């Protein structure tokens, strides 16, 4: 009953009277308080924390219970205080925000006096103002200060009316202090973290950041008398009773100490602190503005948009493990206006949030699917409109956001029989191969093939005749030693491949096969031919399915590993793998990924191969090389994360072993003292036996401690080695990016840190220079002209290649910033020297939120 409080009420899409429901629940709980008071207390607090869109209902419930049992009301206040203080100390953003809202609505139910709420507000305001003070503060931690102000402003739609009625002077003082804070804080504008390069014409924010936007909405709310239609106020029905209840002072809270400014102060040290602050206090939402404001904010006040977004984000956050219940709550918010467009925009804003969304993309896909089923008459049309709007602006969409959108759309369509109005996108066939819209459609279709099969996807696009040319080839394997019928042809290498195939069929051991390879291929035809034949043949055997591929690599991977020792040979192995699976990107990516897992190839070899000439030409026309590169970096990151977790686990085990040894030694010392004091022979005999047992225990705990210490040293060594390899990996990565880009960008020495480049030193492009057709979009042309003026590029294909490559520099830096910051000094010294192109430095620094 407590969990489902209000779910069947009219405000949440039901027909039950909310006041009657709260009254009934209150009566039942009151009768149980004497026997199960602690359990009820924990349950109510947990519901208020994890179902925050119903916080007003739970606050009213607490207010009614407080009338019957003052001890229960006091415990709720004390527990809320303890939880808020703990959340502040542990820097748990979501709990801080939710608990501050809860104490605000408790104030509305007369459980907490308004003066206590104002005191909490002023505590956070004081901390925030100190942080952004140039003399006393630490500007690197503005993210925390902004978050505190956001929490205060976020409480006012729920409690501003009561504060204005009961403590108007205090509320005015808080509003004045917030305005003063906003006047001294630094305005936030980070293009590298925006989903679009340019805002939509009808949805510009006027240069406001997220906090300034909320402040404007709250000011309008204040001018409107603090009336919010989207916030239920069930306590008003019980106001005459609640005012007779006792209020409990909410003890003062303390904010964490401000981190010291780095000494010596440098942009690197400040940047590291700012990155740490942004990780702990991330921005919650970055509005996409997919639809016109007239649709997303139809029939609602400005503050209602913020409130509905808070509802939706809280539901997705706390009900991520119950997706159907999540969709049900999202579809029945306590508002009187339509919000399907705002709901879709909010979900997509989370899906495309930079640098990272709160959850994996598949979660948002499931939520959208369930909402389409819950609201079949409205939401599918809205989602389709969102896709069309995003597709129209895909030229300006961040590359990482494009990749997420492609993955989501392919997964979404796979749940609806791949039905889509493909004929609307037929015009992409008239665009050049590098056009973002054409590449988008191509990648969606290729992802759909992975989720189904080629014939099914071919059937789904029958009405859009011509799009089949964007599908991947039907035959996924390109075995070098097979004729057109799939049978192996004649010739020396063909016969060697056939013989190797027979050895595998005969289940020869890897040792026997390696001996045969050394005698019959390496000794006669050389090392390169042996890699060619072995890799092609073994992967062809494993090309039937993923399980076949994994089995082949597990059994015979050591053969490839020995043939491919050394980076140059590893690159040959990767090249042959890519060649046999040139028509199947998924199989190529998985094969190379598994080779990295089995230590057949290294991440450095993969990075070097990705920047080979044949791959560089595909940077703007295919996601294939980028997918393989992302997989390698992800695998490296996950390996380091696992090692860090292992070190932490062993450190805990070492501490436990030390404590166990100390306890065993103390028991032994106590037993020895008792033995010395023993007078009777019987007691001495008993103590001697006990002493022997305790000595054995001490020896055992010493051995355990020694073993754990050795394990810790080993894991520390592995982690140190992995971090050193990681440093080399990122240096290599940025060096490869720089080498690839510098060939196509030239710098005018008179423009040191500007993106204005001369054209006289520019080398000719080797990539596809196909010009766009007359149907190419006007915004494409304007964007290309702007980019070409700043970088001295001529053909539009060249411009798009540079834009894609720089976009990937920014995306990868943004994603792995936590791993890059510890090595930034070395990267600066070895890569970002005076010869590095300013555009590359700008892309990296902007993704690290570091001043150029």
PDB file of N, CA, C and O in Angstrom, residues 1-3 29 37-49 58:
ATOM      1  N   UNK A   1       0.828  -1.207   0.000  1.00  0.00           N
ATOM      2  CA  UNK A   1       0.000   0.000   0.000  1.00  0.00           C
ATOM      3  C   UNK A   1       0.864   1.260   0.000  1.00  0.00           C
ATOM      4  O   UNK A   1       0.559   2.237  -0.686  1.00  0.00           O
ATOM      5  N   UNK A   2       1.960   1.246   0.739  1.00  0.00           N
ATOM      6  CA  UNK A   2       2.833   2.422   0.797  1.00  0.00           C
ATOM      7  C   UNK A   2       3.511   2.655  -0.553  1.00  0.00           C
ATOM      8  O   UNK A   2       3.578   3.784  -1.048  1.00  0.00           O
ATOM      9  N   UNK A   3       4.009   1.590  -1.149  1.00  0.00           N
ATOM     10  CA  UNK A   3       4.700   1.716  -2.435  1.00  0.00           C
ATOM     11  C   UNK A   3       3.749   2.208  -3.519  1.00  0.00           C
ATOM     12  O   UNK A   3       4.108   3.040  -4.361  1.00  0.00           O
ATOM     13  N   UNK A  29      -1.336   2.355   8.739  1.00  0.00           N
ATOM     14  CA  UNK A  29       0.030   2.441   9.263  1.00  0.00           C
ATOM     15  C   UNK A  29       0.031   2.855  10.738  1.00  0.00           C
ATOM     16  O   UNK A  29       0.854   2.369  11.522  1.00  0.00           O
ATOM     17  N   UNK A  37       7.096   0.031  13.933  1.00  0.00           N
ATOM     18  CA  UNK A  37       7.420   1.429  13.679  1.00  0.00           C
ATOM     19  C   UNK A  37       8.691   1.627  12.877  1.00  0.00           C
ATOM     20  O   UNK A  37       8.742   2.432  11.937  1.00  0.00           O
ATOM     21  N   UNK A  38       9.758   0.899  13.235  1.00  0.00           N
ATOM     22  CA  UNK A  38      11.039   1.058  12.537  1.00  0.00           C
ATOM     23  C   UNK A  38      10.944   0.619  11.081  1.00  0.00           C
ATOM     24  O   UNK A  38      11.504   1.265  10.180  1.00  0.00           O
ATOM     25  N   UNK A  39      10.232  -0.498  10.839  1.00  0.00           N
ATOM     26  CA  UNK A  39      10.078  -0.977   9.460  1.00  0.00           C
ATOM     27  C   UNK A  39       9.282   0.019   8.620  1.00  0.00           C
ATOM     28  O   UNK A  39       9.625   0.289   7.458  1.00  0.00           O
ATOM     29  N   UNK A  40       8.218   0.582   9.210  1.00  0.00           N
ATOM     30  CA  UNK A  40       7.406   1.564   8.482  1.00  0.00           C
ATOM     31  C   UNK A  40       8.226   2.820   8.196  1.00  0.00           C
ATOM     32  O   UNK A  40       8.164   3.392   7.101  1.00  0.00           O
ATOM     33  N   UNK A  41       9.022   3.240   9.183  1.00  0.00           N
ATOM     34  CA  UNK A  41       9.876   4.418   8.998  1.00  0.00           C
ATOM     35  C   UNK A  41      10.825   4.226   7.819  1.00  0.00           C
ATOM     36  O   UNK A  41      10.917   5.083   6.937  1.00  0.00           O
ATOM     37  N   UNK A  42      11.532   3.096   7.798  1.00  0.00           N
ATOM     38  CA  UNK A  42      12.483   2.843   6.720  1.00  0.00           C
ATOM     39  C   UNK A  42      11.779   2.745   5.371  1.00  0.00           C
ATOM     40  O   UNK A  42      12.295   3.215   4.347  1.00  0.00           O
ATOM     41  N   UNK A  43      10.590   2.144   5.370  1.00  0.00           N
ATOM     42  CA  UNK A  43       9.854   1.982   4.114  1.00  0.00           C
ATOM     43  C   UNK A  43       9.407   3.332   3.557  1.00  0.00           C
ATOM     44  O   UNK A  43       9.553   3.606   2.361  1.00  0.00           O
ATOM     45  N   UNK A  44       8.871   4.184   4.421  1.00  0.00           N
ATOM     46  CA  UNK A  44       8.405   5.496   3.963  1.00  0.00           C
ATOM     47  C   UNK A  44       9.576   6.336   3.435  1.00  0.00           C
ATOM     48  O   UNK A  44       9.473   6.973   2.378  1.00  0.00           O
ATOM     49  N   UNK A  45      10.695   6.322   4.146  1.00  0.00           N
ATOM     50  CA  UNK A  45      11.878   7.081   3.708  1.00  0.00           C
ATOM     51  C   UNK A  45      12.385   6.529   2.374  1.00  0.00           C
ATOM     52  O   UNK A  45      12.738   7.291   1.455  1.00  0.00           O
ATOM     53  N   UNK A  46      12.423   5.215   2.257  1.00  0.00           N
ATOM     54  CA  UNK A  46      12.904   4.603   1.014  1.00  0.00           C
ATOM     55  C   UNK A  46      11.995   4.955  -0.153  1.00  0.00           C
ATOM     56  O   UNK A  46      12.468   5.232  -1.262  1.00  0.00           O
ATOM     57  N   UNK A  47      10.690   4.934   0.067  1.00  0.00           N
ATOM     58  CA  UNK A  47       9.755   5.307  -1.006  1.00  0.00           C
ATOM     59  C   UNK A  47       9.940   6.761  -1.408  1.00  0.00           C
ATOM     60  O   UNK A  47       9.900   7.099  -2.596  1.00  0.00           O
ATOM     61  N   UNK A  48      10.132   7.638  -0.415  1.00  0.00           N
ATOM     62  CA  UNK A  48      10.343   9.055  -0.723  1.00  0.00           C
ATOM     63  C   UNK A  48      11.625   9.258  -1.521  1.00  0.00           C
ATOM     64  O   UNK A  48      11.701  10.144  -2.377  1.00  0.00           O
ATOM     65  N   UNK A  49      12.645   8.425  -1.253  1.00  0.00           N
ATOM     66  CA  UNK A  49      13.915   8.537  -1.966  1.00  0.00           C
ATOM     67  C   UNK A  49      13.836   7.962  -3.372  1.00  0.00           C
ATOM     68  O   UNK A  49      14.391   8.535  -4.321  1.00  0.00           O
ATOM     69  N   UNK A  58       4.046  11.254   0.064  1.00  0.00           N
ATOM     70  CA  UNK A  58       4.683  10.656   1.245  1.00  0.00           C
ATOM     71  C   UNK A  58       4.884  11.690   2.346  1.00  0.00           C
ATOM     72  O   UNK A  58       4.799  11.367   3.537  1.00  0.00           O
TER      73      UNK A  58
END
